[in-house]
Structures are given as C-alpha cells and as structure tokens.
C-alpha cells in the first residue's frame, strides 16, 4: 500500500507490502526489508536490511513517535488531503493560525477594519508567554475567530484577513 | 525526632516529587495540593496525602493562599514547602501561614519582600556597598522614565520591579523601540505580577550569569554552597546549569561567593537563597537579584556538595543551627543540569503539548532524573512547559559533558516534542565544550538550534517502524491481490 509520512518536515512516500512478519518497503526507488520484534512495553528491535536497532515506539492518532539512534522522532502519517493543506493551499494566506495552544489576551482590531502590514491584530498567551499576531500583509479583518479570553488549540485559525479590494 | 509532624507541598510537578523524596528520607509524612488537571500526576501518586484545590484556572488554584491554609488545617500539616514559582516568593503567603501557626519553609516575609521588589533590592544592595549595574527606576519620576532609561545607554534591559523568571523582560537596542517595549513590558508585568512598575538596566554584552547558593540559619550563620553558571538561556530562562562555573578562576570564585554571603548576612537572610550576578567579559561582576527560594537548578549544588538542600531548608525552618561552617563545604567534581521542556527549539522554542506516551528515564553512574510526569499524562498549556531535569555528576567537566550527552540520548520521552535532542547538540557544541558560554550563546550559535536532517537510511527505518506498528486497517485491495504482496505490479 502507498503510505506518506512527514518525518520532521521531510516528506517520505513509501510503497509497502507485508509478507509474514517482514515488511517490504520502497522509498525513492530503493527497496528495503524490515521487521519488528517486541521486547516489552513499547520497546522493540527494529531490523532494517539486516541492521538491528533497539527502538521505542508509541503511536497516537496519526502520529508515531520513535526513539532511535539516541533521539526521538515524530512520524506523521499523511493522507493526500492533509499533504496538500500542509503545503499551503491558497486559503492559508488569508488566515493566521495559532502557533501553539493558548488564550487570547488582547484584541486590537475589529472585523471590517483595514490593517497595515505589521500591525498587531491580537495578542495571544501560551505557557506564560505573550506573542503578538501581526498582519502579514495589508488587508481587511474578515473574522476574529476567538474573542478576548477564549482559549484555542494549536493550528486553530485566529484571524482571517481578506485582501484589500481595489478602489472602484 | 522529626522537625515537623507533617509537611504540605504547595506546588506540583517535578519539584513536588523532589520534595517528597526528602520527606521520605526524613520520615516526615507529605501532603500535596492538586488541581483536578493533576489528579493522576506523579506528585499525587507519590505523596502520602493529597488535597484538591480549585480555581478559575489551574494556576489560580495553586495560588490560593486560603485554600493552602485550609488544607494544612484539614490534614494537620505544621509546615509548608512552597517549592519554586507559585507562592514561593509571596510574603503575604508567609504571613498568612505564620498567622495560622504554620511554618513556612523559606525566608522571613521581610527578606522576601525586600528581594522580591527588584528595585528596592538593588538599591539596598548598592547602599550596603555591593556592586550593581547602571540603571534607572521608573518610580523615581515616572514622567521622565523613558528619558532616564535612554540615558542609561543602549542596549538596555527593561525589567519588572516585581518580576522574575524572565517574564516582562525586554532588550531594547535603540531609542526608537523604547516606548513600545516599555508598554509591552508593563502589560506583562501587570498581568503576571499584578504590579506594572518597571526599571531598566544597562544590558551587558556577552555576560555570564553566575549565581551563588547560600544557606543561612536563624542563629546568624551564613555559608555559601559555591556558584552555578547558568548562562545559556532562551527567553531569559535557563536551560543548562553547571557547577563549578567554567569561566571563573579561583580568586574570582572566592570573591563572588564571599559577596553573596555578605549580601545575605547584611539583610539578615534566613534559609536557602540564591544571589545572582552578571559577570562581564572583563571579569567584573554586579548584583542582579536574589531569589528567596529553592531554585530549579539546586540539584547541581547538591551533586557537588553532597548536601540535601530541601533537608537543610527544613532543618533551618525548624530553628536548627546549620552545625557546620564554610570550611566543611567541599566542592567535589563537576555537575551539569539540563532542563527538559515540552517545546520545539526549531520553531523558536514554541511550547508543545501532547501526551506522555512512553517515559524511560536515563540511568547510570552519576545520573539523576528529577521528573514530574508519568506515562499517560497530558502535557497542557496550563503550566510552565518544564517536564523534568537531567542532572549528571562526574569527576571533571569533560566527563560530565559526556555523561550528560549519553543521558540525553538514553532518555526516552515519546508523545510530545521536547528539547532533548537540542540539548544534546548544545552540549556537544565546540564553544560550549570549551566553556565559552554567555547569555547570548544561542543567538550567536544559531546553528545549534537546527536539527540535522535524518539520513536516508534513518528515514527508511522510521517509515518502516511507523508502517510496522500501525495496525493494518481493512485491506484496501481485495484479498487475493493483497496476498500477492511485493510481487504485485
């Protein structure tokens, strides 16, 4: 089956098939053989093309976390829809998304207001850190997605900026 | 005979667990307060008793003085350890406990109030004849503050008079940004500390942050437990601390430690405290502030002195004399602490959230892991993103660096992004290894922030791990084709 992963920002497309305990996968034209043997709670031996490594693996939703080679990695499974939105569809340019979960602690603009590049729109706070969200271009505030005091999750839309309409 | 019958910990996370460890050693029963968000936390599991506190937010619950007093009464606790943060430096809290006949394990309210007001503290320290950096205080004349601030000279640092922990601090490099930065700093100061008063001080370029741990008993004995170097910071918060400080020679070390003792003695300080200094590239040092509590990085000092600082705090709060003098405090080897944060160094240290799916602390000779999280626990934006600390101790610095890096590589913490791999790179950086640390280290060596991309072979291994662990969904292709597996075209 075709699988797509985001590994620390790198996109990986793998064609996989299983035969018994062995996984065959093709990445970028290279064929690999892999197998996993569980040692105990979350601890495994991962064999890839004859090389064995001790790894820890935990899965949560579309993410698989792997501790390997002395560090941890997040491997996120992508379907085609996610892959295209992550790479930035046309709508993204109009919305400021939350870089982290937090709370809206100040709203400096109103819907319908014209704003200039660099103008502070809202101020958010996360883990006791204050971050202004500034206009990334000239535009008209179309929507403030969260009122003052509201909390939001990472990647939640914060402010939608419509392009400035040319004067008629 | 234990010093106290029962001790309540008005804190959470790793420091609550840390304090419980000492209480167990002293055979004193422990109580923790907890907000429901922490009901399954390590601290709640480790404590002998737990009392729920409520509030408008989780943080507010831990700041509720009346609730802490009530919890002491309900459980029979006759002393409170505040840990760090929350109520640890709140004189009103110490007063409230005192009025209720409960001991506060920390300094008296007067010293706390003096050192908690950074403006008053600097004035008092200067008046006592100790060195401070050039500065301007808003309250001298608020109308001319911006003007007087500019006169201190750029770059300068705006700080909250009631501040700490890097909050409300701003570097201003030129007069143009000054008014905006003052306004932002004031807003932050009002929100975090309920006190918007500010001061500015000259920003010393490439300074080292050196702090000295002191212990003072109620009979007037004051000793230092040597220094810690905590220069490498992000957002004015420390991430790595070590002792001894690599940039100090023995003469400077004696002098800075003696200065700290002098300040503590002059203000009549009692209990554990930390005097923070900035050490300029020219070797001169100046008083920055004094933290009137146990610090996050106290474990570094415990490693090189062999003392249990929490135990010493409890003895002092019970009125015992230190029972030893300066000559008895011998430095042994080198210790390094790395703070493990839920954050993404590659994205300007943005805090991360998630769930701890797997935790395997590092182990081995000279390795200590102070953690406050357990498997299954959610990491939420409600609190500071520090999850744990890795502390190593070795005979000398290069061995300690190797040990720390190995411990960081061994630490398995899956389910939330952390700075662990970044810390391992940082400790391996040639400038860090050479001891060339200063507070602008990360700005100067930005390359250490970027994780090297995985090798193609690692990518294949990671993709294989993910594919193998995923429970295969219903086959997408009809069985006969799927069964053909790799032979299918």
XYZ file of C-alpha atoms in Angstrom:
657
model
C 0.000 0.000 0.000
C 1.068 3.570 -0.558
C 1.967 5.427 2.615
C 3.054 9.025 3.032
C 4.842 10.325 6.080
C 6.062 13.621 7.400
C 9.243 12.997 9.381
C 10.491 16.201 10.963
C 9.248 18.192 7.963
C 10.630 15.756 5.393
C 8.063 14.110 3.185
C 8.506 10.419 2.613
C 6.445 8.303 0.240
C 6.723 4.575 0.785
C 5.224 1.672 -1.080
C 4.786 -1.109 1.455
C 3.738 -4.705 1.466
C 3.855 -7.365 4.131
C 4.944 -10.936 3.875
C 4.538 -12.658 7.203
C 6.490 -10.677 9.753
C 8.537 -8.926 7.113
C 7.679 -5.556 5.681
C 8.992 -4.698 2.273
C 9.118 -1.029 1.516
C 10.278 1.021 -1.396
C 11.350 4.588 -0.792
C 12.784 6.765 -3.530
C 13.456 3.765 -5.743
C 15.271 1.813 -3.013
C 13.925 -1.474 -1.702
C 14.146 -2.284 1.998
C 13.154 -5.167 4.206
C 12.146 -4.523 7.773
C 10.791 -6.375 10.785
C 9.900 -5.523 14.337
C 10.284 -7.681 17.430
C 8.726 -6.519 20.688
C 10.934 -6.749 23.761
C 8.490 -5.276 26.269
C 6.242 -2.305 26.851
C 6.954 -0.094 23.867
C 10.468 -1.433 23.373
C 11.382 -3.197 20.154
C 14.185 -4.454 17.981
C 13.811 -2.917 14.535
C 15.614 -4.726 11.770
C 16.159 -2.870 8.511
C 18.110 -4.587 5.740
C 19.944 -6.735 8.230
C 20.831 -3.943 10.654
C 19.224 -4.231 14.079
C 18.469 -1.323 16.371
C 16.777 -1.118 19.727
C 13.930 1.396 19.457
C 10.970 2.621 21.461
C 7.735 3.251 19.613
C 4.457 4.824 20.679
C 1.522 5.619 18.441
C -1.090 8.300 18.986
C -3.654 9.138 16.339
C -1.914 9.785 13.033
C 1.482 10.151 14.724
C 4.021 7.506 15.557
C 6.786 8.530 17.940
C 10.049 6.661 17.636
C 13.139 6.847 19.830
C 16.004 5.656 17.677
C 19.715 6.400 17.355
C 19.705 8.450 20.574
C 16.883 10.811 19.772
C 13.144 10.945 19.279
C 11.308 11.453 16.038
C 7.718 12.072 15.171
C 6.461 10.278 12.109
C 3.145 11.638 10.985
C 1.051 9.660 8.558
C -0.448 11.848 5.871
C -3.318 11.223 3.567
C -3.430 13.127 0.297
C -5.812 15.774 1.616
C -3.555 16.628 4.571
C -0.496 16.686 2.390
C -1.908 19.376 0.164
C -3.204 21.570 3.007
C 0.108 21.335 4.859
C 1.952 22.525 1.805
C -0.201 25.638 1.810
C -3.356 25.888 -0.245
C -4.492 29.304 -1.438
C -6.732 29.779 1.623
C -3.790 29.660 4.036
C -2.548 33.079 3.044
C -5.718 34.631 4.450
C -5.698 33.037 7.907
C -3.289 33.346 10.793
C -3.188 30.012 12.595
C -2.159 29.593 16.232
C 1.463 28.531 16.501
C 0.644 26.903 19.834
C -2.347 26.404 22.109
C -3.190 29.373 24.284
C -5.521 32.195 25.231
C -6.461 35.452 23.500
C -5.376 38.214 25.882
C -5.917 41.279 23.694
C -7.859 42.078 20.527
C -6.575 45.219 18.844
C -8.738 45.295 15.726
C -12.379 44.869 14.800
C -13.920 42.887 11.999
C -14.150 45.002 8.883
C -11.165 47.140 9.898
C -8.429 47.910 7.376
C -5.000 46.961 8.696
C -1.465 47.535 7.512
C 1.374 45.076 7.244
C 2.961 44.611 10.676
C 0.015 45.952 12.660
C -0.801 43.932 15.779
C -4.146 42.184 15.375
C -4.494 40.124 18.515
C -2.154 39.139 21.312
C -2.080 35.551 22.465
C -0.566 33.980 25.520
C 0.660 30.463 25.874
C 2.574 28.987 28.768
C 3.005 32.438 30.265
C 4.487 33.903 27.090
C 2.892 36.787 25.260
C 3.000 36.786 21.450
C 1.519 39.466 19.190
C -0.104 38.218 15.991
C 0.693 40.845 13.379
C -0.827 41.499 9.985
C 1.253 39.592 7.457
C 0.121 41.974 4.731
C -2.250 44.893 4.205
C -5.852 43.727 4.332
C -9.303 43.859 5.855
C -10.078 41.925 9.019
C -12.727 39.477 7.919
C -13.020 37.417 11.067
C -11.660 37.351 14.599
C -12.078 33.671 15.328
C -11.768 33.846 19.109
C -12.986 36.587 21.450
C -10.914 38.045 24.249
C -10.240 35.428 26.906
C -11.035 32.450 24.676
C -8.650 29.525 24.529
C -7.668 27.752 21.350
C -5.661 24.790 20.176
C -2.549 24.717 18.071
C -3.214 25.454 14.386
C -6.624 26.934 15.196
C -7.486 29.901 12.966
C -7.050 33.194 14.831
C -7.662 35.989 12.364
C -8.834 35.959 8.750
C -7.555 38.824 6.608
C -9.280 39.492 3.307
C -7.260 41.213 0.601
C -7.860 44.924 0.227
C -10.425 45.496 -2.541
C -9.096 47.812 -5.189
C -10.947 51.149 -5.058
C -13.760 51.129 -7.588
C 12.549 13.455 66.381
C 11.498 14.935 63.046
C 11.471 18.709 62.737
C 7.825 18.775 61.731
C 4.917 16.344 62.111
C 3.708 16.663 58.533
C 4.676 18.908 55.631
C 2.372 20.195 52.928
C 3.827 20.947 49.498
C 2.161 23.928 47.851
C 3.368 23.010 44.388
C 3.163 20.444 41.608
C 5.278 18.668 39.011
C 8.900 17.686 39.395
C 9.622 19.908 42.389
C 6.745 18.405 44.377
C 8.135 14.935 43.674
C 11.635 16.143 44.566
C 10.471 17.476 47.948
C 8.549 14.266 48.695
C 11.794 12.306 48.244
C 13.475 14.254 51.020
C 10.404 13.989 53.255
C 10.513 10.225 52.859
C 14.176 10.171 53.816
C 13.352 12.250 56.880
C 10.302 10.071 57.595
C 8.003 13.077 57.588
C 4.542 12.458 56.066
C 3.802 14.503 52.943
C 0.693 16.256 51.651
C 0.307 17.811 48.199
C -2.330 20.160 46.963
C -3.524 19.492 43.444
C -5.827 20.882 40.812
C -8.052 18.257 39.160
C -5.955 18.536 35.975
C -3.113 16.983 38.036
C -5.202 14.308 39.767
C -3.203 11.498 38.147
C 0.161 13.228 38.393
C 3.372 11.780 39.756
C 3.199 14.155 42.738
C -0.301 12.959 43.647
C 0.817 9.353 43.453
C 3.969 9.848 45.473
C 2.512 11.956 48.281
C 1.073 10.351 51.412
C -1.988 12.606 51.239
C -3.475 14.917 48.650
C -5.934 17.786 48.919
C -7.763 19.163 45.900
C -7.730 22.908 45.365
C -9.940 24.697 42.876
C -9.631 27.959 40.997
C -10.662 29.884 37.919
C -7.668 28.345 36.185
C -5.293 25.561 37.218
C -2.607 28.148 38.023
C -5.067 30.146 40.154
C -5.811 27.023 42.181
C -2.143 26.696 43.168
C -2.062 30.396 44.100
C -4.982 30.223 46.544
C -3.467 31.126 49.919
C -6.626 30.471 51.921
C -7.007 27.053 50.328
C -3.438 26.127 51.314
C -4.024 27.205 54.910
C -7.285 25.235 54.978
C -5.504 22.178 53.547
C -2.892 22.404 56.324
C -5.620 22.560 58.953
C -7.538 19.685 57.398
C -4.509 17.407 57.235
C -2.647 18.546 60.336
C 0.387 19.751 58.375
C 2.503 22.043 60.551
C 4.804 23.331 57.813
C 4.595 24.213 54.114
C 7.276 23.852 51.466
C 6.410 26.174 48.588
C 8.847 24.745 46.008
C 9.636 27.355 43.353
C 7.190 29.556 41.449
C 3.550 29.873 42.543
C 3.567 31.137 46.170
C 7.270 30.591 46.859
C 8.190 34.274 46.902
C 4.936 35.732 48.135
C 5.363 37.489 51.513
C 1.576 37.549 52.037
C 1.632 33.758 51.892
C 4.367 33.523 54.525
C 2.408 35.992 56.677
C -0.821 34.018 56.313
C 0.902 30.788 57.332
C 2.564 32.481 60.261
C -0.797 33.881 61.429
C -2.200 30.348 61.283
C 0.711 28.959 63.298
C 2.127 27.037 60.334
C 5.832 27.181 59.485
C 6.878 28.460 56.069
C 9.949 26.633 54.775
C 11.736 29.643 53.407
C 12.933 33.065 54.481
C 11.014 35.567 56.569
C 8.463 37.828 54.858
C 10.701 40.908 55.229
C 13.631 39.476 53.268
C 11.210 38.074 50.711
C 9.508 41.440 50.269
C 12.828 43.273 50.003
C 14.326 40.916 47.417
C 11.007 40.417 45.618
C 10.958 44.120 44.805
C 13.845 44.197 42.359
C 14.140 47.980 42.552
C 14.303 48.111 46.337
C 16.644 45.131 46.348
C 19.150 46.763 44.014
C 19.063 49.994 45.987
C 19.595 48.217 49.256
C 22.439 46.126 47.854
C 24.082 49.258 46.425
C 23.583 51.079 49.742
C 25.302 48.200 51.534
C 28.299 48.750 49.267
C 27.941 45.875 46.805
C 28.249 46.381 43.015
C 25.162 46.826 40.754
C 24.821 47.690 37.035
C 23.853 51.211 35.789
C 20.075 51.519 35.922
C 17.014 53.781 36.061
C 13.927 53.245 38.200
C 10.519 54.282 36.986
C 9.188 55.210 40.425
C 11.808 57.914 40.968
C 9.896 60.013 38.454
C 7.505 58.175 36.126
C 7.169 61.118 33.731
C 10.852 61.120 32.845
C 11.305 57.314 32.899
C 11.788 56.828 29.150
C 14.239 59.709 29.036
C 16.238 58.465 32.014
C 16.122 54.931 30.595
C 17.649 56.151 27.341
C 20.341 57.932 29.357
C 21.453 54.615 30.898
C 22.646 53.746 27.402
C 21.691 51.143 24.829
C 21.371 48.247 24.641
C 19.307 48.139 27.787
C 17.069 45.699 29.520
C 13.554 46.548 30.723
C 12.548 44.578 33.779
C 9.533 44.359 36.065
C 10.145 45.633 39.577
C 8.103 42.699 40.869
C 9.446 40.301 38.265
C 11.357 37.092 37.949
C 11.640 34.081 35.713
C 12.332 36.182 32.642
C 8.762 37.416 32.416
C 8.219 41.003 31.356
C 11.855 41.399 30.318
C 12.769 43.136 27.064
C 16.032 44.043 25.398
C 15.933 47.411 23.660
C 18.752 48.236 21.293
C 17.803 51.766 20.259
C 15.673 54.636 21.414
C 13.159 54.079 18.584
C 11.596 50.943 20.081
C 11.756 52.086 23.676
C 8.207 53.419 24.202
C 6.554 50.328 22.665
C 8.730 47.960 24.618
C 8.026 49.777 27.873
C 4.278 49.492 27.168
C 4.513 45.745 26.442
C 6.698 45.087 29.452
C 4.241 46.967 31.644
C 1.285 44.931 30.357
C 3.116 41.684 31.032
C 4.228 42.875 34.452
C 0.686 43.859 35.403
C -0.672 40.527 34.345
C 1.990 38.257 35.784
C 2.837 40.115 38.946
C -0.109 42.472 39.461
C 2.434 45.289 39.547
C 3.348 47.236 36.423
C 6.328 49.165 37.829
C 9.455 48.836 35.731
C 13.131 49.583 35.803
C 15.840 49.424 33.194
C 19.447 48.443 33.466
C 22.335 48.511 31.081
C 22.477 45.305 29.092
C 25.972 43.911 29.428
C 27.021 42.203 26.210
C 28.196 38.608 26.396
C 27.847 38.375 30.156
C 27.906 35.171 32.106
C 25.094 34.501 34.518
C 26.722 33.348 37.750
C 24.705 32.676 40.859
C 25.708 31.659 44.335
C 23.737 29.333 46.572
C 23.643 30.469 50.186
C 22.301 28.861 53.342
C 21.642 30.844 56.488
C 20.220 29.687 59.789
C 18.198 31.677 62.297
C 21.243 31.976 64.575
C 23.126 34.124 62.095
C 25.368 31.509 60.465
C 25.693 32.073 56.722
C 27.556 29.866 54.273
C 27.731 29.593 50.508
C 27.490 26.344 48.589
C 29.579 27.663 45.709
C 28.397 29.030 42.429
C 26.391 27.850 39.455
C 26.873 29.072 35.907
C 23.513 29.398 34.115
C 24.391 31.493 31.090
C 22.737 29.552 28.306
C 19.175 30.742 28.247
C 16.291 31.061 25.911
C 13.679 33.734 26.507
C 15.659 34.693 29.631
C 15.007 31.272 31.082
C 17.851 28.957 31.921
C 18.156 25.672 30.117
C 21.557 24.374 31.255
C 23.248 24.978 34.594
C 26.559 23.742 35.894
C 28.950 23.974 38.756
C 31.748 24.893 39.034
C 31.412 27.774 36.548
C 33.883 27.202 33.718
C 34.653 30.910 33.303
C 35.822 31.643 36.847
C 39.279 31.405 38.296
C 39.670 30.589 41.992
C 40.205 34.218 43.010
C 37.045 35.357 41.230
C 35.162 32.376 42.631
C 36.102 33.211 46.215
C 35.239 36.855 45.702
C 31.816 36.318 44.130
C 30.862 33.682 46.715
C 32.015 35.929 49.573
C 29.956 38.791 48.100
C 26.854 36.609 48.103
C 27.416 35.642 51.731
C 27.965 39.312 52.567
C 24.661 40.331 50.997
C 22.718 37.520 52.710
C 24.266 38.382 56.052
C 23.717 42.125 55.659
C 19.988 41.732 55.030
C 19.543 39.163 57.807
C 18.564 36.423 55.409
C 17.458 33.038 56.768
C 17.044 29.742 54.846
C 18.204 28.842 51.313
C 18.607 31.617 48.782
C 20.424 32.385 45.577
C 22.260 35.579 44.772
C 22.503 36.165 41.030
C 25.314 38.125 39.398
C 26.278 39.176 35.918
C 29.936 38.585 35.157
C 31.221 40.815 32.380
C 33.865 39.733 29.873
C 36.325 41.945 31.793
C 35.858 39.893 34.963
C 33.851 42.484 36.880
C 30.608 41.287 38.365
C 27.489 43.033 39.586
C 24.462 42.039 41.644
C 21.394 41.246 39.587
C 18.859 39.869 42.029
C 18.347 37.458 44.876
C 15.904 34.576 44.651
C 14.455 33.843 48.054
C 13.599 30.217 47.430
C 14.865 26.871 46.322
C 15.837 27.067 42.650
C 15.134 24.713 39.807
C 18.867 24.126 39.453
C 19.558 23.360 43.124
C 20.367 19.758 42.208
C 23.645 20.872 40.639
C 24.756 22.193 44.009
C 23.533 19.056 45.763
C 25.696 16.991 43.426
C 28.937 18.850 44.082
C 28.431 19.378 47.834
C 26.598 16.177 48.772
C 24.047 18.203 50.748
C 20.281 17.786 50.509
C 19.104 21.369 50.101
C 15.461 20.575 50.836
C 16.547 18.790 54.013
C 18.668 21.791 55.000
C 15.731 24.118 54.362
C 13.522 22.036 56.643
C 16.123 21.964 59.433
C 16.596 25.721 59.205
C 12.839 26.363 59.203
C 12.588 24.243 62.355
C 15.079 26.555 64.020
C 18.081 24.242 63.972
C 21.573 25.639 63.549
C 23.493 24.730 60.404
C 26.020 22.900 62.547
C 28.879 23.287 60.090
C 30.931 26.167 58.805
C 32.249 27.225 55.412
C 35.346 25.049 55.596
C 33.147 21.943 55.839
C 31.566 22.575 52.441
C 33.865 20.910 49.981
C 33.355 21.000 46.240
C 33.598 17.643 44.584
C 33.717 17.146 40.817
C 31.520 18.783 38.211
C 27.741 18.729 37.806
C 25.509 19.738 34.893
C 21.735 20.058 34.780
C 19.665 20.086 31.596
C 16.071 21.225 31.742
C 13.715 19.154 29.646
C 11.000 21.353 28.167
C 7.961 20.451 26.080
C 8.831 22.724 23.195
C 10.178 22.896 19.672
C 13.619 24.533 19.517
C 13.423 24.548 15.714
C 10.305 26.733 15.906
C 11.687 29.411 18.179
C 11.075 27.240 21.254
C 7.311 27.271 20.787
C 5.705 25.343 23.643
C 4.408 21.925 22.666
C 1.518 19.939 24.037
C 0.661 16.287 23.844
C 0.551 13.240 25.986
C 3.453 11.370 27.509
C 3.096 8.005 25.836
C 6.393 6.493 26.895
C 8.926 7.585 29.500
C 12.182 5.858 30.284
C 14.484 7.986 32.415
C 18.226 7.734 31.867
C 20.301 5.861 34.420
C 23.891 5.055 35.212
C 26.697 6.335 37.433
C 26.246 9.978 38.378
C 22.918 10.349 36.575
C 19.888 11.811 38.356
C 16.475 12.322 36.787
C 14.034 14.665 38.526
C 10.747 14.266 36.720
C 7.197 15.334 37.317
C 5.476 13.494 34.510
C 4.359 9.933 34.108
C 3.207 7.863 31.177
C -0.308 8.702 30.111
C -0.140 12.214 31.458
C -1.288 15.091 29.260
C 1.114 17.995 28.770
C -1.165 21.018 28.658
C -0.633 24.727 28.063
C -1.875 25.398 31.605
C 1.585 25.380 33.178
C 5.208 26.111 32.505
C 6.491 23.655 29.879
C 9.321 22.184 32.002
C 8.802 18.436 32.309
C 11.915 17.162 34.023
C 15.594 17.723 34.709
C 18.566 15.532 33.930
C 21.456 16.112 36.328
C 24.819 14.434 35.957
C 27.844 14.432 38.216
C 31.357 13.395 37.271
C 34.933 13.898 38.384
C 35.526 16.771 35.959
C 33.735 18.803 33.277
C 34.524 16.900 30.081
C 33.452 13.649 31.704
C 30.285 15.342 32.945
C 29.559 16.573 29.403
C 29.953 13.078 28.002
C 27.741 11.673 30.726
C 25.086 14.322 30.183
C 25.014 13.745 26.442
C 24.723 9.998 26.908
C 21.913 10.502 29.432
C 20.058 12.764 26.999
C 20.432 10.196 24.234
C 19.155 7.478 26.567
C 16.142 9.435 27.763
C 13.028 8.126 26.044
C 10.153 10.587 26.210
C 7.629 9.963 23.471
C 4.349 11.672 22.681
C 5.285 15.323 22.931
C 8.003 17.382 21.234
C 10.867 18.188 23.594
C 14.201 19.972 23.548
C 16.154 16.812 24.440
C 17.930 16.378 21.093
C 18.659 20.112 21.028
C 20.256 19.919 24.492
C 22.403 17.029 23.334
C 23.606 19.088 20.343
C 24.172 22.104 22.578
C 26.385 20.175 24.998
C 28.319 18.824 22.039
C 28.918 22.263 20.526
C 32.633 23.119 20.485
C 32.056 26.532 22.096
C 30.007 25.006 24.894
C 32.556 22.254 25.396
C 35.217 24.966 25.640
C 33.195 26.711 28.354
C 32.662 29.813 26.203
C 29.160 30.416 27.477
C 27.348 33.718 27.820
C 23.701 34.741 27.883
C 23.674 35.395 24.119
C 25.078 31.951 23.332
C 22.053 30.727 21.372
C 21.786 33.940 19.373
C 25.466 33.666 18.485
C 25.373 29.961 17.650
C 22.039 29.661 15.897
C 23.182 26.576 14.017
C 22.796 24.527 17.198
C 19.034 25.164 17.038
C 18.571 23.266 13.797
C 18.269 19.521 13.960
C 20.339 17.799 11.289
C 18.019 16.108 8.774
C 17.706 12.354 9.108
C 19.889 10.184 6.878
C 18.070 8.337 4.067
C 18.658 5.102 5.932
C 17.118 6.604 9.087
C 14.118 7.806 7.099
C 13.606 4.270 5.821
C 13.912 2.880 9.357
C 11.431 5.420 10.733
C 8.947 4.825 7.929
C 9.334 1.089 8.479
C 8.728 1.476 12.221
C 5.597 3.521 11.575
C 4.286 1.086 8.979
C 5.011 -1.948 11.152
C 3.426 -0.507 14.277
C 0.259 0.646 12.524
C -2.396 -1.951 12.988
C -3.238 -2.681 9.386
C -6.621 -1.238 8.519
C -9.073 -3.216 6.454
C -7.229 -4.154 3.299
C -7.625 -1.570 0.587
C -7.220 -4.146 -2.110
C -9.145 -7.369 -2.482
C -7.562 -10.211 -0.539
C -6.072 -12.168 -3.454
C -4.128 -9.127 -4.620
C -3.041 -8.186 -1.132
C -1.781 -11.700 -0.582
C 0.479 -11.311 -3.589
C 2.281 -8.646 -1.623
C 5.528 -7.474 -3.051
C 5.102 -9.410 -6.249
C 2.176 -7.313 -7.255
C 2.933 -4.811 -10.009
